[in-house]
Short mmCIF file of C-alpha atoms in Angstrom, two decimals:
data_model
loop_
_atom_site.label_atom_id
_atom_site.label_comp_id
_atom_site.label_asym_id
_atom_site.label_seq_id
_atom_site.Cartn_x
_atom_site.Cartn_y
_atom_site.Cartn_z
CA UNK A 5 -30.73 24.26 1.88
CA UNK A 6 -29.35 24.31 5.23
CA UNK A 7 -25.10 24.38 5.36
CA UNK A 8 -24.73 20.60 6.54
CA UNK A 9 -27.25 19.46 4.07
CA UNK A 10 -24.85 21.24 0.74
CA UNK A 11 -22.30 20.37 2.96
CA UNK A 12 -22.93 16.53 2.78
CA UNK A 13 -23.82 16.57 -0.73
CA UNK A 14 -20.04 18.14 -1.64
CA UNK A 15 -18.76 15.40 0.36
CA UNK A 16 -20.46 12.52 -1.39
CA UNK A 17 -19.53 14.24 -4.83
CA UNK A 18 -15.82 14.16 -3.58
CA UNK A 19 -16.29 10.60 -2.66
CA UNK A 20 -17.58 9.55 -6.14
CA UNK A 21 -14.90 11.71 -7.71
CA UNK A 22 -12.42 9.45 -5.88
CA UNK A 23 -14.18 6.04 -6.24
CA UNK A 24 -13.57 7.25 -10.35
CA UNK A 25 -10.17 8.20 -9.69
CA UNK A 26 -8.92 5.24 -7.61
CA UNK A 27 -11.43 2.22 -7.80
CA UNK A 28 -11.91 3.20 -11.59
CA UNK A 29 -8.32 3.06 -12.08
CA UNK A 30 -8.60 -0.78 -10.71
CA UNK A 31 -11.34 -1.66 -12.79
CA UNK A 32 -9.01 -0.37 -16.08
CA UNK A 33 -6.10 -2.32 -14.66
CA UNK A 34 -8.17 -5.61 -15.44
CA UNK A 35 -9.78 -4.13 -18.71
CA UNK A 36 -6.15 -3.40 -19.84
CA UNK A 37 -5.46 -7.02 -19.24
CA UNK A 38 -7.86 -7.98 -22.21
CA UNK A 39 -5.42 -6.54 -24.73
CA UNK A 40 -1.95 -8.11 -23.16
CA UNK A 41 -0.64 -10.35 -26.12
CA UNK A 42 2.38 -12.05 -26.98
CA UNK A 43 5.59 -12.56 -24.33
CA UNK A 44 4.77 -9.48 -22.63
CA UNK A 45 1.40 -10.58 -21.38
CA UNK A 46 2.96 -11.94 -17.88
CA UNK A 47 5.40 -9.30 -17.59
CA UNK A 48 2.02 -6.79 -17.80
CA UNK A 49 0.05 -8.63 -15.34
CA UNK A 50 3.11 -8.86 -12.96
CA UNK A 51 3.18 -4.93 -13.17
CA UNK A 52 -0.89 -4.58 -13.03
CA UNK A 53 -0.73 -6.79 -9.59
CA UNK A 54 2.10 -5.22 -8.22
CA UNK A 55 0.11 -2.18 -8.83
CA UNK A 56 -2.78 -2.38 -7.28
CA UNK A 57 -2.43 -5.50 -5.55
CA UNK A 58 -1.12 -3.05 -2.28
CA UNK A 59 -4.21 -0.72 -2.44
CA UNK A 60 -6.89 -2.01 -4.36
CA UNK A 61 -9.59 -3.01 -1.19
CA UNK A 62 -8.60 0.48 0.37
CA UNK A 63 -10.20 2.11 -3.23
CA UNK A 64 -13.43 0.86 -2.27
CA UNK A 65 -13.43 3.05 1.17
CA UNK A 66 -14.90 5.49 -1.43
CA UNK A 67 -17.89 3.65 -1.93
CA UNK A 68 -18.81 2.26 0.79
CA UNK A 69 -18.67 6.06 1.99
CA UNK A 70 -21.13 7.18 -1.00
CA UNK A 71 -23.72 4.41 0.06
CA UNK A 72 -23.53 5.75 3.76
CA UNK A 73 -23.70 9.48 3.19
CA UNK A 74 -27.19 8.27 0.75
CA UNK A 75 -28.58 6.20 3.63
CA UNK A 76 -28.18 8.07 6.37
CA UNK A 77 -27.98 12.00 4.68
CA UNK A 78 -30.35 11.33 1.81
CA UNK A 79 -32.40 8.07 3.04
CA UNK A 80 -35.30 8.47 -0.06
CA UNK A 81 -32.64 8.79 -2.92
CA UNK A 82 -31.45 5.46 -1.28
CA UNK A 83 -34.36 3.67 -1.41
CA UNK A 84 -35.49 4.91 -4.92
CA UNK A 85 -31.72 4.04 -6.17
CA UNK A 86 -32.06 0.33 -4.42
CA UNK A 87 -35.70 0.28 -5.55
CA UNK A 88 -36.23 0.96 -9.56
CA UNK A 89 -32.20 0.49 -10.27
CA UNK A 90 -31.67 -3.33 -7.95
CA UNK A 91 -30.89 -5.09 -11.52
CA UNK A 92 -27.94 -2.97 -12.58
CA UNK A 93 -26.93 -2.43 -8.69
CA UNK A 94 -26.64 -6.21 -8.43
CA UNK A 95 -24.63 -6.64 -11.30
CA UNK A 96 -22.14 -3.79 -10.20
CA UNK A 97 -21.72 -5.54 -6.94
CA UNK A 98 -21.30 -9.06 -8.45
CA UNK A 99 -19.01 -7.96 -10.73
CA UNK A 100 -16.91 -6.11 -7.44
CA UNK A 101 -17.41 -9.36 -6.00
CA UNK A 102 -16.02 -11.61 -8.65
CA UNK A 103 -12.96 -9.66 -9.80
CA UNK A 104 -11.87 -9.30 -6.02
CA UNK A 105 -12.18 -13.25 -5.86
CA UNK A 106 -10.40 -13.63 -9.21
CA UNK A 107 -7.77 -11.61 -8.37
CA UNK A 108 -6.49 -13.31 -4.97
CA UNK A 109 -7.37 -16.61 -5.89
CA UNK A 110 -5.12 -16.83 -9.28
CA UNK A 111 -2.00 -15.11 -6.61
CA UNK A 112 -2.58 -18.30 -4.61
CA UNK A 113 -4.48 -20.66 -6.05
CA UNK A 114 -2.22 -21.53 -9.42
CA UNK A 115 -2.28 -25.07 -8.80
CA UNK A 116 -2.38 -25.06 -12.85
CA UNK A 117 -2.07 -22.64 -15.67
CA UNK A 118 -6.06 -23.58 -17.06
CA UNK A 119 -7.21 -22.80 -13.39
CA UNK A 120 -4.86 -19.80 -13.26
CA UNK A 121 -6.19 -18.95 -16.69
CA UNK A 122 -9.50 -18.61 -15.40
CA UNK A 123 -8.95 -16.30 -13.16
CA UNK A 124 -7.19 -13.82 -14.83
CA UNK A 125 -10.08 -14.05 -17.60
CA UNK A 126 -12.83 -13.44 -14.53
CA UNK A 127 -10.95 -10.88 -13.47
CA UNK A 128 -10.49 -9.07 -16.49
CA UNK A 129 -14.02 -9.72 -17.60
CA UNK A 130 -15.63 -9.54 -14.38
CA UNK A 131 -13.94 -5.42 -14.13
CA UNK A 132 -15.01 -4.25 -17.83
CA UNK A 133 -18.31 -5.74 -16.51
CA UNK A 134 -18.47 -3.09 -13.40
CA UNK A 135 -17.17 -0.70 -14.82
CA UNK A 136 -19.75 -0.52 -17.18
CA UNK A 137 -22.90 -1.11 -14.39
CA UNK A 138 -21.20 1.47 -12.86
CA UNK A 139 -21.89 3.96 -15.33
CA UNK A 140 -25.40 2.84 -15.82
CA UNK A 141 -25.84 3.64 -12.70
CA UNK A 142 -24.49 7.07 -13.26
CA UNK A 143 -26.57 7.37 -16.08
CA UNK A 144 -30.17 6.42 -14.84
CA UNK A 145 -30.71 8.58 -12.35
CA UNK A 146 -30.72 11.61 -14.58
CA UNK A 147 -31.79 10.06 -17.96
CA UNK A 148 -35.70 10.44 -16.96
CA UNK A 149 -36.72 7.09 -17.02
CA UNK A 150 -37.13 6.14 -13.41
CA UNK A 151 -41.67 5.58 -13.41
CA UNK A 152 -42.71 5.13 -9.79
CA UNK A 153 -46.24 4.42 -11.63
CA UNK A 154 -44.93 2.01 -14.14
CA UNK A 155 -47.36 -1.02 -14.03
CA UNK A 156 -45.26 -3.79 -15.68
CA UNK A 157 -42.15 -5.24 -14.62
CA UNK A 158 -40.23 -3.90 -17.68
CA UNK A 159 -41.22 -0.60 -17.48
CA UNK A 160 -40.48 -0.35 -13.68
CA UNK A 161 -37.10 -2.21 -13.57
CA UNK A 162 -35.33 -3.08 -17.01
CA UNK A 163 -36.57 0.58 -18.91
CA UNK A 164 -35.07 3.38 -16.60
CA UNK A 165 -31.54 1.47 -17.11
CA UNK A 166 -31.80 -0.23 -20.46
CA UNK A 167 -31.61 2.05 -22.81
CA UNK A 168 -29.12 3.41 -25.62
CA UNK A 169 -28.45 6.53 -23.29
CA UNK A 170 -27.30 4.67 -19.93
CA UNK A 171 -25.56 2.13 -22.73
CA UNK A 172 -23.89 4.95 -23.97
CA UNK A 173 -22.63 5.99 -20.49
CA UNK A 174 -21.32 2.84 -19.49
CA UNK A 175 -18.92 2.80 -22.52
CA UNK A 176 -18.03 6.48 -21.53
CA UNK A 177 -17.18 5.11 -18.43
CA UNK A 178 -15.25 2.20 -19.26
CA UNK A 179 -13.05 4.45 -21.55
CA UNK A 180 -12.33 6.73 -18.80
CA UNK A 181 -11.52 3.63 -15.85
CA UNK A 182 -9.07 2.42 -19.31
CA UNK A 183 -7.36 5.91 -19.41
CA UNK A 184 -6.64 6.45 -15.79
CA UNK A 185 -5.54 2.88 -15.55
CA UNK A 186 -3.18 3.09 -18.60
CA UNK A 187 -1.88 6.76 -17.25
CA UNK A 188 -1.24 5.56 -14.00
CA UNK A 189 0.61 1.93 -15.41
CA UNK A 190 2.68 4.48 -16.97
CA UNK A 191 4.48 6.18 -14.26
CA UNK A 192 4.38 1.70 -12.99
CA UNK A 193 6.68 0.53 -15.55
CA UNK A 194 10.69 1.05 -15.31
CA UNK A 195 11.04 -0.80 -18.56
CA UNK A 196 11.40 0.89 -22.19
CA UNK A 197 9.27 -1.69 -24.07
CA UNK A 198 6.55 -1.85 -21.20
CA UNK A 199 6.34 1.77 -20.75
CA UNK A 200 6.20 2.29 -24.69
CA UNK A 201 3.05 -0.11 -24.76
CA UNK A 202 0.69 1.31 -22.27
CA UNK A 203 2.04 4.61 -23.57
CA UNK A 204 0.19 3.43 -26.80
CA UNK A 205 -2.82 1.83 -24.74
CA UNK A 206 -2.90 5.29 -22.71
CA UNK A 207 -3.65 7.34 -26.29
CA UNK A 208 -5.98 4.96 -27.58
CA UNK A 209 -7.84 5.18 -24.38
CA UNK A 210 -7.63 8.81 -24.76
CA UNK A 211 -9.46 8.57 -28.10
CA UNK A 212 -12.14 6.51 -26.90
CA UNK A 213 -12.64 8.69 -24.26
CA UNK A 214 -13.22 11.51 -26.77
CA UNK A 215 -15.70 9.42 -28.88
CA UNK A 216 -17.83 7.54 -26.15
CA UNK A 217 -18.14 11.27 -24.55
CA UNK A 218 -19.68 12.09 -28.52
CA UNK A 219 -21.61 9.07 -27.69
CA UNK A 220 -23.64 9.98 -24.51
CA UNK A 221 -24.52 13.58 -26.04
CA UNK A 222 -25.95 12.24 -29.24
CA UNK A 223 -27.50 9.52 -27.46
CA UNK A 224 -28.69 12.12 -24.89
CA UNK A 225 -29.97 14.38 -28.05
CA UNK A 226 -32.02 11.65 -29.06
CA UNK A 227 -33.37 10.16 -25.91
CA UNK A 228 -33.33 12.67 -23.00
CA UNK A 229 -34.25 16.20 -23.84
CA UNK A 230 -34.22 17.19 -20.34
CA UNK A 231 -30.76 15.85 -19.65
CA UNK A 232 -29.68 16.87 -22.80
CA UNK A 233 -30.90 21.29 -21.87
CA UNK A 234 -29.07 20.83 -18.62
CA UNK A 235 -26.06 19.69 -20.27
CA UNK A 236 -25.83 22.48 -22.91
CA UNK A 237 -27.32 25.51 -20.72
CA UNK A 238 -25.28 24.90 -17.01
CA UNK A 239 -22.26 27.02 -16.92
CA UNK A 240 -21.08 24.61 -15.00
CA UNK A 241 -21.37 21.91 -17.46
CA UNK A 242 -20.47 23.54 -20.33
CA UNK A 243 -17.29 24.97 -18.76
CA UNK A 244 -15.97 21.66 -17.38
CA UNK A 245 -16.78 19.91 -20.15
CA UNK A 246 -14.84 21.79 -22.36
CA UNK A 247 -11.94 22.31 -20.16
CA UNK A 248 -11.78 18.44 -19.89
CA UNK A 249 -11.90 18.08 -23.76
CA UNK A 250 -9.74 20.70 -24.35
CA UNK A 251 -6.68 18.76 -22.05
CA UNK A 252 -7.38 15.66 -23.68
CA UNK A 253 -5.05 16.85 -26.71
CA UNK A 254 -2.24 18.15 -24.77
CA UNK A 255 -1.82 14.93 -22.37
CA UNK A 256 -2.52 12.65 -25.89
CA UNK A 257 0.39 14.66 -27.90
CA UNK A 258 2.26 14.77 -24.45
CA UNK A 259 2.25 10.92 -24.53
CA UNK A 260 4.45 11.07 -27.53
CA UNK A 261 6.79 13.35 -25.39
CA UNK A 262 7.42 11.42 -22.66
CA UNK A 263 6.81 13.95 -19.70
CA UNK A 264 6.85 13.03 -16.55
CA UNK A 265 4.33 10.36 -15.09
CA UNK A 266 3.37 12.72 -11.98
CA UNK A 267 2.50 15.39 -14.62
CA UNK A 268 0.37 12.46 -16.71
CA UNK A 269 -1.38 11.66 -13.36
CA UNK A 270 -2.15 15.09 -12.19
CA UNK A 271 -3.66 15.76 -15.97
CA UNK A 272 -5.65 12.75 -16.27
CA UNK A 273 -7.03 12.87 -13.22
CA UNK A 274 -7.71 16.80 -13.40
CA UNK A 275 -9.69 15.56 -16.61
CA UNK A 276 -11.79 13.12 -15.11
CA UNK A 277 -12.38 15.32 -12.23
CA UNK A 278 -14.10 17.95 -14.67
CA UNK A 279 -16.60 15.52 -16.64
CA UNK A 280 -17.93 14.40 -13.00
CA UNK A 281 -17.98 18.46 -11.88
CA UNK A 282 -19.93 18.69 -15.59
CA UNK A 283 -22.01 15.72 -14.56
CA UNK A 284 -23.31 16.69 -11.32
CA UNK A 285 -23.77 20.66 -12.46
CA UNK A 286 -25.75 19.49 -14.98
CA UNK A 287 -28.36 18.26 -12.44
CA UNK A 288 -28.28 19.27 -9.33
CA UNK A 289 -30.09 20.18 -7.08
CA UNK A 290 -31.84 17.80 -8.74
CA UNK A 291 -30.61 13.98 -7.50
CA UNK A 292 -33.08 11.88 -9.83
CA UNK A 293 -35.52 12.90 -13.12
CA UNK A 294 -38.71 10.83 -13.44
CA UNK A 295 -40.39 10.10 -16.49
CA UNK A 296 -42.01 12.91 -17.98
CA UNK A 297 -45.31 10.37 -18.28
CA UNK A 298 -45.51 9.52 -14.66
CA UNK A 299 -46.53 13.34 -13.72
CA UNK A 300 -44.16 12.44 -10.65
CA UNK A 301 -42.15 15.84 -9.27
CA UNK A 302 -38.14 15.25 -9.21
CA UNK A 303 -36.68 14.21 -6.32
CA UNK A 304 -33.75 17.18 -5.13
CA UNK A 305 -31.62 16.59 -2.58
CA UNK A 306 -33.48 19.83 -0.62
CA UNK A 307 -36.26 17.11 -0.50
CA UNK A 308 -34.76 13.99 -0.15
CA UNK A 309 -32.63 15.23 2.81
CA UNK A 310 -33.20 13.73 6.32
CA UNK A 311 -33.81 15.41 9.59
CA UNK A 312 -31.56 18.29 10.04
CA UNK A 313 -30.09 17.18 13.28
CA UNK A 314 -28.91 13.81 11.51
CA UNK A 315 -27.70 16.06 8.53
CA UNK A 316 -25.62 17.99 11.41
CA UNK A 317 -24.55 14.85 12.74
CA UNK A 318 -23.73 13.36 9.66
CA UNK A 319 -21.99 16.58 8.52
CA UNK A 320 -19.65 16.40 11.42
CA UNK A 321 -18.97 12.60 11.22
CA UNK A 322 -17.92 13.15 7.69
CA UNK A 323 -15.11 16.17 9.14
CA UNK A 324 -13.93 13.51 11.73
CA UNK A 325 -13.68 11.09 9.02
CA UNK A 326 -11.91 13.25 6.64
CA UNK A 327 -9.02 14.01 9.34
CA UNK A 328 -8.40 10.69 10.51
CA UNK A 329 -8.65 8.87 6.62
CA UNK A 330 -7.50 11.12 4.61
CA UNK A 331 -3.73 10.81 6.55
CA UNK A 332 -4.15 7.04 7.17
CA UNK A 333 -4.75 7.11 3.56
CA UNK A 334 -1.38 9.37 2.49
CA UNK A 335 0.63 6.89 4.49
CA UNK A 336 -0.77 3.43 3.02
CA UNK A 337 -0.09 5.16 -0.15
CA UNK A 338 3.26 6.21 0.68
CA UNK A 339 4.71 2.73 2.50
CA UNK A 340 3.20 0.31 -0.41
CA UNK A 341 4.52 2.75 -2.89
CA UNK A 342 8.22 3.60 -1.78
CA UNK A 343 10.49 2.04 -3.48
CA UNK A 344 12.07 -0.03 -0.79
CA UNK A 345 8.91 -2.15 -0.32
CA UNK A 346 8.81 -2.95 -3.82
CA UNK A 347 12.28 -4.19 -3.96
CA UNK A 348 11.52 -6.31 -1.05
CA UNK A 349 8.27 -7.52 -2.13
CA UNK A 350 10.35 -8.63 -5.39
CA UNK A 351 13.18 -10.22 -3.59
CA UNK A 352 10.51 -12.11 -1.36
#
């Protein structure tokens, strides 16, 4: 594999780390809202908003940089992705769609509290919605089930994503968008009784974490032998995996604690950052498995690669990129986030 080739491929794993990291947290932020009850319900969504509200279309950068690196670096994982996968891809994108609609309209369109109701319930649906399609997506690539020979409609575009193994990912993946959300909300809240609950939202996310991750190896056991082997003989995998388990019990008993939110963030997002390292060592070079009864050869990246002068091209696009966003980036983050914008955005 020529340098710019594994070079491109590193760079769209970093930008689906950080689509996880930052666009997952957003999805969790509206999930979270499902389980607001009582007086504090308001004062949570006030805190979710002012948030995320600064940053939230910036998180998508991330994937609007993973769909150009595949359709320019990696044109034939592209097409099979938009090909065999279009169902679950269209519902991840309405679902982005809807929630970013939700969101601004019920900030300025609160005309009355039944229409102002129903946004904050399409928002909050319309995110545990993508979140999960988003792990589907994850899922189906690897779980084997993609037929390019599949005569039937079912078997070509509902089988290599419906199934109790890409189910079982898109819970794992709604657990983890939960987690980082209720980590980050956290270090958010100034307030005893507001910090205390997602504090408590942050462990139980924890837990599900654990047991959805249970979930996609049993269900990966069961239904994907192949995916299952790569999982349980890749160094890789193993070691990141376990690592990532392993610092689940120290930040969930650290809750209790009350360390410091930077240290919650840095160990939360260190966590997710190993299951995706375990994820895509389990795999690659291999970008998607085909069904074992379709006699079709898996598609690598090696061979899915384009040209090698667009891969150079593309390779040094991607540096530019890097130095000009990743700065613009640091100070979005840092002028939205400083304290004396929030107390003016409050006193406004």
């Amino acid at each position: 594999m020529a340098l710019s080739t594994l070079g491109n491929t590193v760079f769209l794993a970093i930008a689906l780390v950080f689509y996880i990291l930052f666009g997952g947290a957003d999805f969790g932020a509206g999930i979270l809202e499902l389980f607001s009850r009582g007086d504090q319900r308001r004062a949570h969504r006030d805190l979710i908003a002012s948030a995320i509200a600064p940053v939230w279309e910036a998180n998508h950068i991330w994937l609007i940089l993973v769909v150009v690196i595949l359709f320019v670096g990696f044109p034939e994982i592209y097409l099979e992705l938009t090909s065999w996968l279009f169902i679950p891809l269209m519902c991840l994108l309405v679902g982005i769609i809807l929630r970013g609609c939700a969101f601004t309209f019920r900030h300025y369109d609160t005309l009355t509290p039944r229409l102002e109701g129903l946004y904050a319930w399409t928002y909050s649906l319309s995110s545990l919605w993508s979140a999960f399609f988003l792990g589907i997506l994850a899922g189906a690539p690897i779980a084997g089930t993609i037929n390019p020979l599949a005569a039937s409609f079912q078997d070509a575009y509902v089988t290599p994503w419906c199934n109790p193994l890409c189910f079982s990912i898109g819970l794992f993946t709604v657990s983890i968008c939960t987690m980082l959300a209720s980590v980050y909300l956290v270090a958010e809240a100034n307030e005893g009784q507001m910090t205390a609950h997602f504090r408590k939202r942050a462990r139980y996310a924890a837990l599900l974490t654990l047991a959805t991750g249970a979930l996609v190896f049993i269900a990966a056991r069961y239904y994907s032998s192949a995916l299952f082997n790569n999982f349980t003989t890749s160094y890789t995998s193993i070691l990141a995996f376990a690592i990532a388990t392993v610092l689940l019990a120290p930040m969930w008993w650290s809750l209790e604690l009350r360390p410091s939110p930077t240290v919650l963030r840095i160990t939360s997002g260190v966590i997710v950052t190993l299951v995706l390292v375990g994820w895509y060592g389990a795999h690659f070079p291999i970008a998607i498995y085909y069904s074992a009864t379709s006699n079709t050869p898996n598609l690598t990246f090696q061979a899915a690669a384009s040209q090698l002068p667009t891969q150079n091209s593309l390779f040094s696009a991607l540096i530019i990129g890097v130095i000009i966003i990743f700065p613009a980036l640091f100070i979005l983050l840092k002028i939205f986030k400083s304290a004396t914008f929030k107390t003016k955005s409050e006193a406004n």
